[in-house]
PDB file of C-alpha atoms and ligand atoms in Angstrom:
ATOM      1  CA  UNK A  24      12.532 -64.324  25.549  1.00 63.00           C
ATOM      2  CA  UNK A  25      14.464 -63.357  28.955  1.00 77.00           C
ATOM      3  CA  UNK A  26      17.536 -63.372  29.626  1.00 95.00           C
ATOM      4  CA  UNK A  27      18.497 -65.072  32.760  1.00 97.00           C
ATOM      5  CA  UNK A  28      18.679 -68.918  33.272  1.00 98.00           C
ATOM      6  CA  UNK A  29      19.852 -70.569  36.518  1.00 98.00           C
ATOM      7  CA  UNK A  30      22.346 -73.415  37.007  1.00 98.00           C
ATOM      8  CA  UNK A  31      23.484 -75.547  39.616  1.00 98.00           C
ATOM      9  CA  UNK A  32      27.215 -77.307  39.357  1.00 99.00           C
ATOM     10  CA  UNK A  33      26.330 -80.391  41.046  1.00 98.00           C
ATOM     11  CA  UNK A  34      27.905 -82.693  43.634  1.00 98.00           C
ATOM     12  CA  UNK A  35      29.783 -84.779  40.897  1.00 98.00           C
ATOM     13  CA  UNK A  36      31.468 -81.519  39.952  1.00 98.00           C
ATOM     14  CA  UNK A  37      32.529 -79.711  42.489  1.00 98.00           C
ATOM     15  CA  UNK A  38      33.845 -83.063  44.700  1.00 98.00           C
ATOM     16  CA  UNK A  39      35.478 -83.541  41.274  1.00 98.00           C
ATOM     17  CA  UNK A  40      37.525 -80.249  41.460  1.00 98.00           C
ATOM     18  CA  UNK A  41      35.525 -78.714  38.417  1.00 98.00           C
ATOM     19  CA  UNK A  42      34.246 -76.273  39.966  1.00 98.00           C
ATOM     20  CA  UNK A  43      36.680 -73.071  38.450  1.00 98.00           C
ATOM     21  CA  UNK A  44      36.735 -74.828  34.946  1.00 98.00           C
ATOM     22  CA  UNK A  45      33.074 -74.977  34.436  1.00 99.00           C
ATOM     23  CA  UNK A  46      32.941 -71.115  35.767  1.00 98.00           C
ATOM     24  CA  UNK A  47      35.654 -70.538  33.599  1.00 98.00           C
ATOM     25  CA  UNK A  48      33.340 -71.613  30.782  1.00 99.00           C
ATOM     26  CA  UNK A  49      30.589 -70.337  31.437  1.00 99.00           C
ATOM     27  CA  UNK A  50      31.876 -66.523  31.550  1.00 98.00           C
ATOM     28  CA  UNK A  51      34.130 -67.387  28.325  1.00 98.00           C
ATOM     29  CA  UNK A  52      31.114 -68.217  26.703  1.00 98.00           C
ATOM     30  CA  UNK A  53      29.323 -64.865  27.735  1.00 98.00           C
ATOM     31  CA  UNK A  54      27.333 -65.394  30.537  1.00 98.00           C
ATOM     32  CA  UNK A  55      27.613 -63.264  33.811  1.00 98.00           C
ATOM     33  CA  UNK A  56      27.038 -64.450  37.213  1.00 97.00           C
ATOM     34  CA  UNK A  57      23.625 -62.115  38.594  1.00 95.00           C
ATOM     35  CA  UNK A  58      23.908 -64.374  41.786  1.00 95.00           C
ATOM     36  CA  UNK A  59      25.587 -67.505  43.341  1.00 97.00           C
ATOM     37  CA  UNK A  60      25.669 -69.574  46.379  1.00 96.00           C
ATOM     38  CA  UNK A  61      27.641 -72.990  47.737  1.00 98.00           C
ATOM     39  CA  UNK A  62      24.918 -74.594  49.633  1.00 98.00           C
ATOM     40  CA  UNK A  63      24.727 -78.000  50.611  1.00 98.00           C
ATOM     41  CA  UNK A  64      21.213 -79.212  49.384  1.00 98.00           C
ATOM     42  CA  UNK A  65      18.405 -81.195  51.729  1.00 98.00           C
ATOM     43  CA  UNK A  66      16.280 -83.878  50.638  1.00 98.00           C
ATOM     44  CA  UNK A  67      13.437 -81.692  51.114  1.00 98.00           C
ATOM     45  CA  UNK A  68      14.928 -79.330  48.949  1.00 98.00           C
ATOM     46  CA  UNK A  69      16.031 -81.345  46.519  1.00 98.00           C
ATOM     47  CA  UNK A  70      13.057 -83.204  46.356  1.00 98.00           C
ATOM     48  CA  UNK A  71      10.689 -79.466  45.560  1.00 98.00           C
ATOM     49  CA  UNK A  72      13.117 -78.920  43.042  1.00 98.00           C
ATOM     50  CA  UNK A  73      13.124 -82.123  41.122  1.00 98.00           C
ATOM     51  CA  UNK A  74       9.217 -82.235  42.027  1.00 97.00           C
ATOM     52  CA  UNK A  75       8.658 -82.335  38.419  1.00 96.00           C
ATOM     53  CA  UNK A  76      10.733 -85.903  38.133  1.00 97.00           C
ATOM     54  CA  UNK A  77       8.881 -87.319  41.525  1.00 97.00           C
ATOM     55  CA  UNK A  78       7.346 -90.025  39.479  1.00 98.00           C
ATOM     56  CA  UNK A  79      10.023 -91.591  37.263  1.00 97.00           C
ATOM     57  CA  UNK A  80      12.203 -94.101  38.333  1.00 98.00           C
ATOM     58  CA  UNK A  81      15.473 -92.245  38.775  1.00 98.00           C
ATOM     59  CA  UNK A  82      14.476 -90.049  41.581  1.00 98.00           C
ATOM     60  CA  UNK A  83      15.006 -91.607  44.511  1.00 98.00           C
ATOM     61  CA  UNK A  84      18.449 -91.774  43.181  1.00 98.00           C
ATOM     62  CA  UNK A  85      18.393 -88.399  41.906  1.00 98.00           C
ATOM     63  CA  UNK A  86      17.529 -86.945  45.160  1.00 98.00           C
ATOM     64  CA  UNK A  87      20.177 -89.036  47.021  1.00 98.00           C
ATOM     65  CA  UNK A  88      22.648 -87.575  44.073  1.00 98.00           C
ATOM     66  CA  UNK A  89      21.960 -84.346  45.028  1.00 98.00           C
ATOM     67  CA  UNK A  90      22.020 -83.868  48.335  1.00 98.00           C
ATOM     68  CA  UNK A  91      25.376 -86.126  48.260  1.00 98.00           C
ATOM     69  CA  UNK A  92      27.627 -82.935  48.746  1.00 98.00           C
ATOM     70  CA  UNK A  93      27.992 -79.370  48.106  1.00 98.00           C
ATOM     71  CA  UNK A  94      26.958 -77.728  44.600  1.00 98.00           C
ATOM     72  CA  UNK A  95      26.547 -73.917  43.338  1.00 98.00           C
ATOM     73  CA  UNK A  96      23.412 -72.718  42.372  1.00 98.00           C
ATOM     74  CA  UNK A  97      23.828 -69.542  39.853  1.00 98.00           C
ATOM     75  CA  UNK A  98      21.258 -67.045  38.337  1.00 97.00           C
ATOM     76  CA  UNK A  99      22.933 -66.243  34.842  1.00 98.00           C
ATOM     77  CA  UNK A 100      22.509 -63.477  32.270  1.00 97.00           C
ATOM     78  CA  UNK A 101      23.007 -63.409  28.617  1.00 98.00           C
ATOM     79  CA  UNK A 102      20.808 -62.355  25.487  1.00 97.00           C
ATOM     80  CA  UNK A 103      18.921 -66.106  24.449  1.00 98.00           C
ATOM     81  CA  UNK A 104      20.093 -67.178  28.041  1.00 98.00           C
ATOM     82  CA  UNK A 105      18.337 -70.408  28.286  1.00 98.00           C
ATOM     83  CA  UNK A 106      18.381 -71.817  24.925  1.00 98.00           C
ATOM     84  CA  UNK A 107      22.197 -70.330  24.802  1.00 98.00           C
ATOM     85  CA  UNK A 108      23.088 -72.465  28.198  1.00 98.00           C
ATOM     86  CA  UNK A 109      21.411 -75.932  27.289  1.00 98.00           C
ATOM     87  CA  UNK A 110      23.888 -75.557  24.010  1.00 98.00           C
ATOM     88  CA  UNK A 111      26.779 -74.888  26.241  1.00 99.00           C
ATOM     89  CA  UNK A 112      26.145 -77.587  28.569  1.00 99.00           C
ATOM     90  CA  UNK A 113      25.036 -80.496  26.249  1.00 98.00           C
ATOM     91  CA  UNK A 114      22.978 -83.508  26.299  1.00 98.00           C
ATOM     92  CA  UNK A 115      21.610 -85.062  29.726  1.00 98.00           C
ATOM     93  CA  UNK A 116      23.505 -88.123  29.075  1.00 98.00           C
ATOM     94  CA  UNK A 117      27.210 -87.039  29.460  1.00 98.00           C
ATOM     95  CA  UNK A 118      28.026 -89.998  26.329  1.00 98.00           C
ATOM     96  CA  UNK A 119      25.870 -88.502  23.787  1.00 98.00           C
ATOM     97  CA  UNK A 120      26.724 -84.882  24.771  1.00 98.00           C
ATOM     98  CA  UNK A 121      28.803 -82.657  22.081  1.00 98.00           C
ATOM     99  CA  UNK A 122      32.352 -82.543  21.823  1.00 98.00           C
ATOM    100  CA  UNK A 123      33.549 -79.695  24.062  1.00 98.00           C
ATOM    101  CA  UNK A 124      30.269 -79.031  26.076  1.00 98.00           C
ATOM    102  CA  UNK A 125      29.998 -78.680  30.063  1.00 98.00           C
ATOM    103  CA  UNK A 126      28.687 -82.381  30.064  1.00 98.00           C
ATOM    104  CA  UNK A 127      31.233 -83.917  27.612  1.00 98.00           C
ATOM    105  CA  UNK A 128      34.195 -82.481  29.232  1.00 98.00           C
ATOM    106  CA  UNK A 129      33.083 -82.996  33.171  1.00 98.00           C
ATOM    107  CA  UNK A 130      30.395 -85.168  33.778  1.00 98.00           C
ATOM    108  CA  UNK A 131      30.300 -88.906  34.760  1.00 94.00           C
ATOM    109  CA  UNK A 132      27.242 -90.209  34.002  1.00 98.00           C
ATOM    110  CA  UNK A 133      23.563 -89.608  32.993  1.00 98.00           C
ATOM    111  CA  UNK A 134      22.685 -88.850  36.558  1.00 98.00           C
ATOM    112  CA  UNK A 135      26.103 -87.491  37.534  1.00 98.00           C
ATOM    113  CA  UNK A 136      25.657 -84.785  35.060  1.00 98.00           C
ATOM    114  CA  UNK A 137      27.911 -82.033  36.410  1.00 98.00           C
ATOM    115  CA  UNK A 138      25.470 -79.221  35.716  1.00 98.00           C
ATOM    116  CA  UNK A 139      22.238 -78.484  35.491  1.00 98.00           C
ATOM    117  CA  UNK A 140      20.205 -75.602  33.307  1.00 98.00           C
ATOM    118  CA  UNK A 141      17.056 -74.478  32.986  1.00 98.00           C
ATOM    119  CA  UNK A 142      14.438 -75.679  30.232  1.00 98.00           C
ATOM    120  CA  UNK A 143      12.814 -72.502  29.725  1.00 97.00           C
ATOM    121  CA  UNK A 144      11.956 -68.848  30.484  1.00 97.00           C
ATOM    122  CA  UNK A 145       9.164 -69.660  33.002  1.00 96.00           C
ATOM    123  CA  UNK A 146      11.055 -72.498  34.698  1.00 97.00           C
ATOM    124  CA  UNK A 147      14.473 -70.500  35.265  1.00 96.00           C
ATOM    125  CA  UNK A 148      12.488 -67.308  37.188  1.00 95.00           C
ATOM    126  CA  UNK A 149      10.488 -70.309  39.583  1.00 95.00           C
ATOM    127  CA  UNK A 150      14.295 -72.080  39.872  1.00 97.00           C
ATOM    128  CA  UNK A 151      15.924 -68.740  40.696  1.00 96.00           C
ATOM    129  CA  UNK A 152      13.514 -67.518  42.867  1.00 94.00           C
ATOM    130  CA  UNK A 153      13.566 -70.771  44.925  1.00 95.00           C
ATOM    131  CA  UNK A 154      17.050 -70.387  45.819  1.00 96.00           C
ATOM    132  CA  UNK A 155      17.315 -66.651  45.514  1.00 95.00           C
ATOM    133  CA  UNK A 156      14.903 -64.062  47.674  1.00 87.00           C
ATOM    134  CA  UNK A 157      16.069 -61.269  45.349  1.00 74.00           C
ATOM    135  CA  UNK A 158      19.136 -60.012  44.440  1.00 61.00           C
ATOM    136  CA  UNK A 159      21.125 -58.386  47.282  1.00 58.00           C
ATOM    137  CA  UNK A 160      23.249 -55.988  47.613  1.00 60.00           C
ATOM    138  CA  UNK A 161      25.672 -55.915  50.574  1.00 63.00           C
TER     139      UNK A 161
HETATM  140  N1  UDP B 324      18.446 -88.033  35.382  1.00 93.38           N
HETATM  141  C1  UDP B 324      18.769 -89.314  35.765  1.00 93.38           C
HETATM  142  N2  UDP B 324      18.393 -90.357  34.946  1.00 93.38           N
HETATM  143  C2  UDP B 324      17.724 -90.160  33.776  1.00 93.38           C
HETATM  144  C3  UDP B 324      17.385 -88.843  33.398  1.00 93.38           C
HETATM  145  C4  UDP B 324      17.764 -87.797  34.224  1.00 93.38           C
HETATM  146  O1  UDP B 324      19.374 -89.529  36.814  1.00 93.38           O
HETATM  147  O2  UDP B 324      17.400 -91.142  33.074  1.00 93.38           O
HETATM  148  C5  UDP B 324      18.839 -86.905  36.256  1.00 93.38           C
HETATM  149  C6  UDP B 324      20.002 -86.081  35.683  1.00 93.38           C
HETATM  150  O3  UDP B 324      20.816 -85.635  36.778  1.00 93.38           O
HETATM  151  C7  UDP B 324      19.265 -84.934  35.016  1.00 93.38           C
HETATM  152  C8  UDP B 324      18.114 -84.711  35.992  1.00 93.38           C
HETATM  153  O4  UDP B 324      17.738 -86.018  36.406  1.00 93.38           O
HETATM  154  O5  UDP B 324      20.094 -83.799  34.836  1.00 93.38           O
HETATM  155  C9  UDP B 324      16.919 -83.992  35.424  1.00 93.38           C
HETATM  156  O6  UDP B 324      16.505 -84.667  34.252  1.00 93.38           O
HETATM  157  P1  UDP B 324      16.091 -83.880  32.932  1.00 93.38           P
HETATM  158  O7  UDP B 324      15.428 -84.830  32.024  1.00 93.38           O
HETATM  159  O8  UDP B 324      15.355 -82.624  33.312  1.00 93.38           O
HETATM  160  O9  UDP B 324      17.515 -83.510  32.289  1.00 93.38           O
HETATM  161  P2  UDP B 324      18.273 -82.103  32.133  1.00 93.38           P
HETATM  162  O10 UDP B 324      17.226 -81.049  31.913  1.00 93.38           O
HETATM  163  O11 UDP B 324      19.057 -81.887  33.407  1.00 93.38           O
HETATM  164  O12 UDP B 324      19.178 -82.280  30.946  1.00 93.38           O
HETATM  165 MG1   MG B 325      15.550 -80.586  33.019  1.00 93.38          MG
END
């Protein structure tokens, strides 16, 4: 078990204003922020990242969702970080997502999901490391 996931607050959210509440959340709920950037994603960026998804239906539209406007991308830390964030965020689909998760409270729709989080160990080290050389120090 590690204990860093990575995140992204996605276009939906941050053009919604979201942004601060869905930090706010994420540190009440005892996560720190490792690393973050505001970047404005690519389609061939978005595209690598979502590689996993390139042959279901949604991502064409995913892709186009994504690169739509800004987002953060976040390295977190936390003991049981991964299984700890997917809790705190809730189900994909905003509608059957828990009362009082990331989702519930801020996202649209099933693709307009407000957040994103890492499915396991493996997968959040290959998701930080493809925004995030290492972690610098300035
Ligand atoms: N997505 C979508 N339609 C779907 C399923 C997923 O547009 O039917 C989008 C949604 O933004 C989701 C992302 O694709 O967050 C990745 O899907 P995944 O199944 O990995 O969901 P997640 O891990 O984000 O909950
Ligand atoms: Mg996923």
């Amino acid at each position: 078990m590690s204990n860093i996931t990575f995140t992204m607050i996605k276009p939906d959210a941050v053009a919604n204003g979201h942004s601060g509440k869905i930090i706010d959340q994420i540190l009440e709920a005892g996560f720190s922020i490792q690393a973050m950037k505001y970047l404005h994603l690519t389609p061939e960026n978005a595209g690598k990242f979502y590689a996993v998804h390139s042959e279901r239906p949604f991502f064409n539209d995913l892709v186009s969702f994504m690169t739509s406007g800004p987002i953060f991308a976040a390295v977190l830390v936390k003991e049981n970080a991964v299984a700890d964030f997917r809790t705190l965020i809730g189900a994909t689909d905003p509608k059957k997502a828990d009362e009082g998760t990331i989702r519930q409270r801020f996202a649209d729709s099933i693709e307009a999901n407000a957040v994103h989080g890492s499915d396991s160990d493996e997968n959040a080290a290959i998701e930080a490391s493809f925004f995030f050389n290492s972690f610098e120090r300035f």
